[in-house]
Coordinates of C-alpha atoms in Angstrom, one line a residue:
Chain A
M1 CA 95.4 57.9 44.9
M2 CA 98.4 56.1 44.0
K3 CA 100.8 59.2 43.9
E4 CA 100.6 59.7 47.7
I5 CA 103.0 57.0 48.3
T6 CA 106.1 58.0 48.9
L7 CA 109.0 55.4 48.8
G8 CA 111.6 54.9 51.6
Q9 CA 109.9 57.9 53.4
Y10 CA 112.8 60.4 52.7
I11 CA 111.8 63.8 54.2
P12 CA 114.4 66.2 52.6
G13 CA 116.1 68.4 55.5
K14 CA 118.9 70.2 56.2
S15 CA 120.0 68.7 59.5
V16 CA 123.4 67.4 60.7
L17 CA 122.1 63.8 59.9
H18 CA 120.8 64.9 56.5
K19 CA 124.5 65.9 55.8
M20 CA 126.1 62.9 57.3
D21 CA 127.9 60.6 54.7
P22 CA 125.3 57.9 54.0
R23 CA 128.0 55.1 54.8
M24 CA 128.4 56.5 58.2
K25 CA 124.9 56.4 58.8
V26 CA 124.3 52.8 57.8
I27 CA 127.3 51.7 60.0
L28 CA 126.2 53.4 63.1
L29 CA 122.9 52.1 62.4
V30 CA 124.3 48.5 62.5
L31 CA 126.1 49.3 65.5
F32 CA 123.0 50.8 67.3
I33 CA 121.2 47.8 66.8
V34 CA 123.9 45.3 67.8
F35 CA 124.0 47.4 71.2
I36 CA 120.2 47.6 71.8
F37 CA 120.3 43.8 71.5
A38 CA 123.3 43.4 73.6
S39 CA 121.9 45.5 76.5
R40 CA 121.0 43.1 79.3
N41 CA 120.1 45.3 82.0
F42 CA 118.2 48.6 82.3
V43 CA 121.2 51.0 82.8
S44 CA 122.6 49.8 79.5
L45 CA 119.4 49.7 77.5
G46 CA 118.5 53.3 79.4
I47 CA 121.7 54.7 77.8
M48 CA 120.8 53.4 74.5
A49 CA 117.3 54.7 74.5
A50 CA 118.6 58.1 75.6
A51 CA 120.9 58.1 72.7
V52 CA 118.1 57.1 70.4
F53 CA 116.1 60.0 71.7
F54 CA 118.9 62.3 71.1
V55 CA 119.3 61.2 67.6
L56 CA 115.5 61.6 67.0
C57 CA 115.7 65.2 68.2
I58 CA 118.7 66.6 66.2
S59 CA 117.0 64.5 63.0
G60 CA 114.9 67.8 62.3
V61 CA 112.0 65.1 61.3
S62 CA 108.5 66.4 63.0
P63 CA 107.8 64.0 65.9
R64 CA 104.4 63.0 64.2
L65 CA 106.3 60.7 61.8
Y66 CA 107.9 58.9 64.3
F67 CA 104.8 58.4 66.2
K68 CA 103.5 57.3 62.9
S69 CA 106.5 54.7 62.6
I70 CA 105.3 53.3 66.4
E71 CA 101.9 53.3 65.6
A72 CA 102.8 50.5 62.7
I73 CA 104.5 48.4 65.2
I74 CA 102.3 48.7 68.3
M75 CA 100.2 45.6 67.9
I76 CA 103.5 43.7 67.8
V77 CA 105.0 45.4 70.9
I78 CA 101.8 44.8 72.8
I79 CA 101.6 41.3 71.6
T80 CA 105.4 40.3 72.3
S81 CA 105.6 41.9 75.8
G82 CA 102.2 40.9 76.7
L83 CA 103.3 37.2 76.1
N84 CA 106.5 37.8 78.2
L85 CA 104.5 39.1 80.9
F86 CA 103.3 35.9 82.1
Y87 CA 106.4 33.9 81.4
G88 CA 108.7 35.2 84.2
T89 CA 109.9 32.9 86.8
G90 CA 110.0 33.7 90.6
E91 CA 107.6 35.0 93.0
P92 CA 103.9 35.7 91.6
L93 CA 102.9 39.1 92.3
W94 CA 99.3 38.2 90.9
E95 CA 97.8 34.9 89.8
W96 CA 94.7 33.5 88.1
R97 CA 94.5 29.9 87.3
F98 CA 97.6 29.3 85.2
L99 CA 98.2 32.9 84.7
K100 CA 100.9 34.6 87.0
I101 CA 102.7 37.6 86.9
T102 CA 106.1 38.1 88.4
Q103 CA 108.3 40.7 88.9
A104 CA 110.8 39.1 86.4
G105 CA 107.9 39.0 84.0
I106 CA 107.2 42.5 84.2
N107 CA 111.0 43.7 83.7
T108 CA 111.2 41.4 80.6
A109 CA 107.9 42.9 79.2
L110 CA 109.1 46.4 79.9
F111 CA 112.4 45.8 78.5
I112 CA 111.1 44.1 75.0
A113 CA 108.8 47.2 74.6
I114 CA 111.5 49.5 75.0
R115 CA 113.8 47.7 72.7
I116 CA 111.5 47.2 69.7
T117 CA 110.5 50.7 70.1
A118 CA 114.1 52.0 70.3
L119 CA 115.0 49.6 67.2
V120 CA 112.1 50.9 64.9
L121 CA 112.9 54.5 65.6
I122 CA 116.6 54.2 65.0
S123 CA 115.9 52.7 61.7
S124 CA 113.2 55.2 60.7
V125 CA 115.8 57.9 61.4
L126 CA 118.1 56.3 58.5
T127 CA 115.1 56.0 56.1
Y128 CA 113.6 59.7 57.1
T129 CA 117.1 61.5 56.5
T130 CA 118.8 59.5 53.6
S131 CA 117.1 59.6 50.1
P132 CA 116.9 56.2 48.5
T133 CA 119.6 57.2 45.9
D134 CA 122.1 57.9 48.8
L135 CA 121.0 54.5 50.4
T136 CA 121.5 52.6 47.4
D137 CA 124.6 54.1 46.8
A138 CA 126.1 53.6 50.4
L139 CA 125.1 49.8 50.2
E140 CA 127.1 49.6 46.9
R141 CA 130.2 51.0 48.4
L142 CA 130.0 49.2 51.7
M143 CA 129.3 45.8 50.3
K144 CA 132.0 46.6 47.4
P145 CA 134.5 44.2 49.4
L146 CA 132.0 41.3 48.9
S147 CA 132.7 41.5 45.1
K148 CA 135.8 39.7 45.7
L149 CA 133.5 36.8 46.7
H150 CA 131.9 37.1 43.1
V151 CA 128.7 39.0 44.7
Q152 CA 127.3 40.9 41.9
V153 CA 127.3 44.0 44.2
H154 CA 127.3 46.4 41.0
E155 CA 124.4 44.8 39.5
I156 CA 122.5 44.4 42.9
A157 CA 122.9 48.1 43.2
M158 CA 122.1 49.0 39.6
M159 CA 118.8 47.1 39.9
M160 CA 117.8 48.9 43.2
T161 CA 118.5 52.2 41.3
I162 CA 116.3 50.9 38.4
A163 CA 113.6 49.6 40.6
L164 CA 113.3 52.9 42.7
R165 CA 113.2 54.8 39.5
F166 CA 110.5 52.9 38.1
I167 CA 108.1 52.6 41.0
P168 CA 106.5 55.7 40.6
T169 CA 106.1 55.1 36.8
L170 CA 104.5 51.6 37.2
L171 CA 102.4 53.3 40.2
E172 CA 101.0 55.8 37.4
E173 CA 100.6 53.1 34.8
T174 CA 98.8 51.1 37.4
D175 CA 96.3 53.9 37.9
K176 CA 95.7 54.5 34.1
I177 CA 95.1 50.7 33.4
M178 CA 92.8 50.5 36.5
S179 CA 90.9 53.6 35.0
A180 CA 90.8 52.3 31.6
Q181 CA 89.3 48.9 32.6
K182 CA 86.5 50.6 34.7
A183 CA 85.8 52.6 31.6
R184 CA 84.9 49.3 29.9
G185 CA 82.7 48.2 33.0
A186 CA 85.4 46.2 35.1
D187 CA 84.1 45.9 38.4
L188 CA 87.1 46.1 40.9
E189 CA 85.6 46.8 44.2
S190 CA 82.6 44.6 44.9
G191 CA 82.6 40.8 45.5
N192 CA 84.2 38.6 47.9
F193 CA 87.8 38.1 48.5
I194 CA 88.5 35.6 45.5
A195 CA 86.3 37.7 43.1
R196 CA 88.2 40.8 43.7
I197 CA 91.8 39.1 43.1
K198 CA 90.3 37.3 39.9
S199 CA 89.3 41.1 38.9
L200 CA 93.1 42.1 39.3
V201 CA 94.0 39.8 36.3
P202 CA 93.2 42.2 33.8
I203 CA 95.2 44.8 35.6
L204 CA 98.2 43.0 36.2
I205 CA 98.9 41.4 32.9
P206 CA 98.7 45.0 30.6
L207 CA 101.0 46.0 33.4
F208 CA 103.7 43.2 33.3
V209 CA 103.5 43.5 29.5
S210 CA 104.2 47.1 29.2
A211 CA 106.8 46.6 32.1
F212 CA 108.7 44.2 29.9
R213 CA 108.4 46.6 26.9
R214 CA 109.9 49.3 29.1
A215 CA 112.8 47.0 30.1
F216 CA 113.7 46.2 26.6
E217 CA 113.6 49.9 25.7
L218 CA 115.7 50.7 28.9
A219 CA 118.2 48.4 28.1
M220 CA 118.8 49.7 24.5
A221 CA 118.8 53.6 26.2
M222 CA 121.4 52.3 28.6
E223 CA 123.5 50.5 25.8
S224 CA 123.2 53.7 23.9
R225 CA 124.9 55.5 27.0
C226 CA 127.9 53.4 26.9
Y227 CA 126.7 50.9 30.1
H228 CA 128.9 48.0 29.9
G229 CA 128.6 46.7 33.5
G230 CA 130.5 48.2 36.5
E231 CA 133.9 47.7 35.2
G232 CA 135.7 51.0 34.6
R233 CA 132.7 53.0 35.9
T234 CA 133.3 56.3 37.8
R235 CA 130.7 57.9 39.9
M236 CA 130.1 61.8 39.7
K237 CA 129.2 62.2 43.5
V238 CA 132.0 60.9 45.5
L239 CA 131.4 60.2 49.2
K240 CA 133.9 61.8 51.6
L241 CA 134.0 61.5 55.4
S242 CA 133.9 64.8 56.8
K243 CA 134.6 66.4 60.1
R244 CA 130.9 65.8 61.2
D245 CA 131.1 62.0 60.3
Y246 CA 134.0 61.9 62.7
I247 CA 132.4 63.6 65.5
A248 CA 129.4 61.2 65.0
L249 CA 131.4 58.3 65.4
A250 CA 133.3 59.6 68.5
V251 CA 130.0 60.4 70.1
C252 CA 128.6 57.1 69.4
S253 CA 131.8 55.1 70.5
A254 CA 131.6 56.9 73.8
V255 CA 128.1 55.9 74.1
F256 CA 128.6 52.4 73.2
T257 CA 131.7 52.2 75.8
G258 CA 129.2 53.3 78.2
V259 CA 126.9 50.3 77.4
I260 CA 129.5 47.8 77.5
V261 CA 130.7 49.1 80.9
C262 CA 127.3 48.9 82.2
S263 CA 126.8 45.6 81.0
I264 CA 129.6 44.3 82.6
V265 CA 129.7 45.9 86.0
L266 CA 125.9 45.8 86.8
P267 CA 124.0 42.6 87.1
V268 CA 121.6 41.3 84.4
T269 CA 118.1 42.0 84.8
V270 CA 116.8 40.3 81.7
R271 CA 117.8 37.3 80.4
T272 CA 115.9 36.9 76.9
G273 CA 116.8 36.2 73.3
M274 CA 114.2 39.0 72.2
Chain B
M1 CA 136.1 60.5 5.1
N2 CA 132.4 60.8 5.8
F3 CA 131.6 61.0 9.3
I4 CA 128.9 58.1 9.0
E5 CA 129.0 55.8 6.2
V6 CA 125.8 53.7 5.4
K7 CA 126.6 51.2 2.8
N8 CA 124.2 48.8 1.0
V9 CA 122.3 48.1 4.3
V10 CA 120.0 45.3 4.2
F11 CA 117.8 44.2 7.5
G12 CA 114.9 42.0 8.6
Y13 CA 113.4 40.9 11.8
D14 CA 113.2 37.4 12.5
A15 CA 109.6 35.9 11.6
A16 CA 110.8 32.4 11.4
E17 CA 108.5 31.0 14.0
N18 CA 105.6 31.2 11.9
G19 CA 107.4 29.9 9.1
E20 CA 107.1 32.8 6.9
E21 CA 110.1 34.1 4.9
T22 CA 111.5 37.1 6.8
K23 CA 110.4 40.3 5.5
K24 CA 113.2 43.0 5.0
V25 CA 112.6 46.1 6.6
L26 CA 115.7 47.6 5.0
K27 CA 116.6 46.7 1.4
D28 CA 119.6 48.1 0.2
V29 CA 120.0 51.6 1.9
S30 CA 123.3 53.7 1.2
F31 CA 124.2 57.2 2.1
S32 CA 126.6 59.2 3.9
V33 CA 126.4 61.9 6.7
K34 CA 129.1 64.8 7.0
N35 CA 129.9 66.3 10.2
G36 CA 127.4 69.1 11.5
E37 CA 124.5 68.4 9.3
F38 CA 121.2 68.3 10.0
I39 CA 119.3 65.3 8.6
A40 CA 115.6 64.6 8.7
L41 CA 114.6 60.9 8.2
L42 CA 111.1 60.7 6.8
G43 CA 109.0 57.9 6.2
H44 CA 105.4 56.6 7.4
N45 CA 104.8 53.5 9.5
G46 CA 106.7 50.3 8.5
S47 CA 109.3 52.4 6.2
G48 CA 112.1 51.1 8.4
K49 CA 113.2 54.5 9.7
S50 CA 113.2 53.3 13.4
T51 CA 115.5 50.4 12.3
L52 CA 117.8 52.7 10.7
A53 CA 118.1 54.9 13.7
K54 CA 119.5 51.7 15.7
M55 CA 121.7 51.1 13.2
F56 CA 123.9 54.2 13.6
N57 CA 125.2 53.1 17.0
G58 CA 125.1 49.6 16.6
I59 CA 122.3 48.5 18.9
L60 CA 121.3 46.8 15.6
E61 CA 123.7 45.3 13.1
P62 CA 123.0 45.0 9.5
E63 CA 122.5 41.3 8.1
S64 CA 124.6 42.6 4.8
G65 CA 126.5 45.9 4.1
S66 CA 128.0 48.0 6.8
V67 CA 127.5 51.0 8.9
S68 CA 130.6 52.9 10.0
V69 CA 131.2 55.6 12.3
N70 CA 134.6 57.7 11.9
G71 CA 135.6 54.8 10.2
C72 CA 134.9 52.1 12.8
D73 CA 132.4 49.5 11.8
T74 CA 129.5 49.3 14.3
K75 CA 130.0 45.4 14.0
W76 CA 133.6 45.6 15.6
E77 CA 133.4 44.9 19.2
D78 CA 136.3 46.7 20.4
T79 CA 135.2 50.3 19.0
I80 CA 131.8 50.0 20.0
L81 CA 132.2 52.1 23.1
D82 CA 134.0 54.7 20.8
V83 CA 131.0 54.6 18.3
R84 CA 128.3 54.9 21.0
K85 CA 130.3 57.8 22.6
S86 CA 130.1 59.5 19.3
V87 CA 126.8 58.6 18.1
G88 CA 124.0 59.3 21.1
L89 CA 120.7 57.9 20.6
V90 CA 117.4 59.2 21.8
L91 CA 114.3 57.3 21.8
Q92 CA 110.5 58.2 21.7
N93 CA 109.4 57.2 25.1
P94 CA 111.4 59.8 27.4
D95 CA 110.3 57.6 30.8
N96 CA 112.0 54.5 29.3
Q97 CA 115.2 56.4 28.9
L98 CA 115.9 57.7 32.4
V99 CA 118.1 55.5 34.7
A100 CA 118.0 57.4 38.2
S101 CA 115.5 59.1 40.1
I102 CA 117.4 62.6 40.4
V103 CA 117.7 64.5 37.0
E104 CA 121.4 65.3 37.4
E105 CA 122.2 61.9 38.4
D106 CA 120.5 60.6 35.3
V107 CA 122.4 63.0 33.1
A108 CA 125.8 61.8 34.9
F109 CA 125.1 58.2 34.0
G110 CA 126.5 58.3 30.5
P111 CA 130.0 59.8 31.6
E112 CA 130.1 57.5 34.8
N113 CA 130.1 54.6 32.1
L114 CA 132.8 56.3 30.1
G115 CA 135.1 56.3 33.4
I116 CA 135.4 60.0 33.4
K117 CA 136.9 61.8 36.6
P118 CA 134.0 63.1 38.8
E119 CA 135.2 66.8 38.9
E120 CA 135.0 66.6 34.9
I121 CA 131.6 64.8 35.1
R122 CA 130.3 67.4 37.3
R123 CA 131.2 70.1 34.5
R124 CA 129.6 68.2 32.0
V125 CA 126.4 67.4 33.7
D126 CA 126.2 71.1 34.5
S127 CA 127.0 72.5 31.2
A128 CA 124.4 69.7 29.5
L129 CA 121.7 70.8 31.6
K130 CA 122.2 74.4 30.8
A131 CA 122.4 73.8 27.2
V132 CA 118.6 72.1 27.1
D133 CA 117.7 74.7 29.6
M134 CA 117.2 72.4 32.6
Y135 CA 119.5 73.4 34.7
E136 CA 117.4 74.7 37.6
Y137 CA 115.4 71.3 37.7
R138 CA 118.7 69.3 38.5
H139 CA 117.7 68.1 41.9
H140 CA 114.1 67.2 40.8
A141 CA 112.8 63.7 40.2
P142 CA 112.0 62.9 36.7
Y143 CA 108.6 61.5 37.1
K144 CA 107.4 65.0 38.4
L145 CA 108.5 66.8 34.9
S146 CA 106.4 67.2 31.8
G147 CA 106.8 64.9 29.0
G148 CA 108.9 67.8 27.1
Q149 CA 111.1 68.2 30.4
K150 CA 112.0 65.0 30.5
Q151 CA 112.8 64.3 26.8
R152 CA 115.1 67.3 27.4
V153 CA 116.6 65.6 30.4
A154 CA 117.2 62.7 28.0
I155 CA 118.9 64.8 25.5
A156 CA 121.1 66.2 28.2
G157 CA 122.1 62.7 29.1
I158 CA 123.3 62.3 25.6
I159 CA 124.9 65.6 25.2
A160 CA 126.9 65.1 28.4
M161 CA 128.7 62.2 26.8
E162 CA 129.9 64.8 24.3
P163 CA 128.8 63.2 21.0
E164 CA 129.6 64.3 17.6
C165 CA 126.3 63.3 16.6
I166 CA 122.8 62.9 18.1
V167 CA 120.5 60.5 16.3
L168 CA 116.6 61.3 17.8
D169 CA 114.1 58.8 16.9
E170 CA 110.6 60.4 16.7
P171 CA 111.4 62.5 20.0
T172 CA 108.3 64.3 19.9
A173 CA 105.8 61.9 19.1
M174 CA 104.7 61.5 22.5
L175 CA 104.6 65.0 23.5
D176 CA 102.1 67.9 23.5
P177 CA 102.6 70.9 21.3
Q178 CA 104.5 72.9 23.8
G179 CA 106.9 70.1 24.6
R180 CA 107.2 69.3 21.3
K181 CA 108.5 73.2 20.3
E182 CA 110.6 72.8 23.7
V183 CA 112.4 69.9 22.1
M184 CA 112.7 71.1 18.5
D185 CA 114.1 74.4 19.8
T186 CA 116.6 72.6 21.7
I187 CA 117.9 70.3 18.7
I188 CA 118.0 73.3 16.8
R189 CA 120.2 75.1 19.0
L190 CA 122.7 72.2 19.5
N191 CA 123.1 71.9 15.8
R192 CA 123.5 75.5 15.2
T193 CA 125.6 76.6 18.2
K194 CA 127.3 73.4 19.2
K195 CA 127.8 72.1 15.6
I196 CA 126.6 68.8 16.8
T197 CA 125.2 66.7 13.8
I198 CA 121.7 65.7 14.3
I199 CA 119.6 62.9 12.5
L200 CA 115.8 63.6 13.2
I201 CA 113.9 60.8 12.6
T202 CA 110.1 62.1 12.3
H203 CA 106.9 62.0 10.8
Y204 CA 106.0 65.6 11.3
M205 CA 106.6 67.4 8.0
D206 CA 106.9 70.7 9.4
E207 CA 109.8 69.6 11.8
A208 CA 111.3 68.0 8.8
V209 CA 111.8 71.3 6.9
L210 CA 114.1 73.0 9.6
A211 CA 116.7 70.2 8.5
D212 CA 119.2 70.8 5.9
R213 CA 118.7 67.7 4.3
V214 CA 115.7 65.4 4.1
I215 CA 116.0 61.9 3.3
L216 CA 112.6 60.1 2.2
L217 CA 112.0 56.3 3.3
D218 CA 109.4 54.1 1.8
Q219 CA 109.2 50.3 2.3
G220 CA 113.1 50.1 3.3
K221 CA 114.5 51.9 0.4
I222 CA 115.4 55.5 0.2
I223 CA 113.1 57.4 -2.5
K224 CA 114.3 60.8 -2.4
D225 CA 117.4 62.6 -0.5
G226 CA 118.1 66.5 -1.1
T227 CA 117.2 69.8 0.5
P228 CA 113.7 70.4 1.9
K229 CA 113.0 72.6 -0.9
T230 CA 113.6 70.0 -3.5
V231 CA 112.3 67.1 -1.9
F232 CA 108.9 68.9 -1.1
S233 CA 108.6 70.6 -4.3
D234 CA 107.4 67.4 -6.0
V235 CA 104.0 67.0 -4.1
E236 CA 102.8 64.7 -6.5
F237 CA 105.7 62.1 -5.8
L238 CA 105.1 62.7 -2.4
K239 CA 101.3 61.7 -2.5
T240 CA 102.0 58.6 -4.7
H241 CA 103.9 57.4 -1.6
S242 CA 101.3 58.5 0.9
L243 CA 103.4 60.9 2.5
D244 CA 102.4 64.5 3.7
V245 CA 103.6 67.8 2.7
P246 CA 104.0 71.0 5.3
Q247 CA 100.7 72.7 5.5
A248 CA 102.2 75.7 3.5
T249 CA 103.6 73.7 0.7
E250 CA 100.2 71.8 0.5
L251 CA 98.1 75.3 0.4
A252 CA 100.5 76.4 -2.5
Y253 CA 100.2 73.4 -4.3
R254 CA 96.5 73.5 -4.3
L255 CA 96.2 77.1 -5.3
S256 CA 98.8 76.4 -8.1
S257 CA 96.8 73.2 -9.3
S258 CA 93.8 75.4 -9.7
G259 CA 95.5 77.8 -11.8
M260 CA 97.3 80.6 -9.6
K261 CA 100.9 80.9 -10.5
I262 CA 103.0 80.4 -7.4
E263 CA 106.8 80.3 -7.8
N264 CA 109.1 78.6 -5.3
T265 CA 107.8 76.2 -3.0
P266 CA 107.2 77.7 0.3
L267 CA 107.7 75.6 3.4
N268 CA 106.5 77.6 6.3
A269 CA 104.1 80.0 7.0
D270 CA 106.0 83.0 6.3
E271 CA 107.5 81.8 3.1
C272 CA 103.7 81.2 2.3
V273 CA 102.6 84.7 2.8
E274 CA 105.8 86.1 0.6
A275 CA 104.7 83.7 -2.3
L276 CA 101.2 84.8 -2.1
V277 CA 101.6 88.3 -1.8
K278 CA 104.2 88.0 -4.9
A279 CA 101.5 86.0 -6.8
L280 CA 98.6 88.5 -5.9
E281 CA 100.6 91.4 -6.8
K282 CA 101.3 89.8 -10.6
N283 CA 97.8 89.6 -11.1

């Protein structure tokens, strides 16, 4: 049951996006998010949405998975744009007691729906096409300048790596402990909410104890392998920006310039923070 | 100069919190290891063998006495990385030794810590994975491998540091017979072809007979040190210290104690057959 959970939802593949330098992907994702938020009219948002759609198409990941990630946030989209539908100002198109719908309200609602969906889709592209290890690696290298400000960048990245490595191991262990407790007659499935939470205690305690034991042994194994922090440490995989990264950067810059121009030239349709 | 020198080592774990006197796990242990040797350290639970294993690369430091590797005391802080680089330690549970979520990245962990150049790390990782016969699994996630495979990856992680010696603390205890065989074959191959010194801590007598030298520990003391032949020939002595002997030796011992004359202590099935044939022909 537990083994079904895949972490980071990485889908191995051979698309251009899979082969891109993870650092470039992270940077471009941040820029995408910024420009999706900066769009103030339908044309610029339209350009961003088209760009997101194009990225989805070349990612080589099945559309089903993208629908799944939209499904997860569909309620949020409906609630936020539903609320905004009634908050517009101006001439009401439809009115019932205190509720009124205006053209501005419809615009905002539509705008927000597109914006949230685009945000979620572009973020899932990153997690679908980048393995968790590459992602941690990219974050460590991108945050490196922060170590001058005494942020423990290497330590954070190491913790992420170890956490990722141990998630499947601990899930397997949880499964084992649950079976062991069930075999001794523990009832994990019935009773009300409180009773069920209480029944988790005999699972969590052994899990914690074993996690600490594992941590001690891992620390010993790491020390035996000459680990002494990030100082003087080299990496086997050298991240190198290649031609495709620069092409991606150029294409995205063109799109972003288009968005900036449209935002300046065309009138603002929607004034909203979200 | 001997490669590893263990001199009068005494060690006890802290039991101060319950007011008892600390019980010494190791009491005055001394021996030395030469380059290229294959040593089996034997002893039953609580004999101090795992504690001793952690002394060879300075994970634990002796209370009194000293352990030195290539002339460097494991207490010296400025040479500890050199010591750990030349003496690798493999622990019992392979799950708790792997750091990264991809096999080849885990193997690269040691060399990365040593600050070696990327191309050289790549070369070492590939050759280490080939040495343990796990090269085709280099892109796999460790949790999908079997116990024996994981343990071989852990060994590869040590080999990639190009150590002179590997200490293995019951590396096969958590494995099934198949995995145990894989790991033992790997260890023997490393000793024979790469001339890596091996210190194998085990309680399987059948693994111990493969070594060049067997050291028996009981209650923190070395009670016997010699070739497998000499150590296992004294079956009575082993029994009084509640230690087993290899099955073939046990059979020969029982036959000879009931009157059959068997020369030479057989250590494995082949030797046993040979000895029995000889004994039967004589009659």
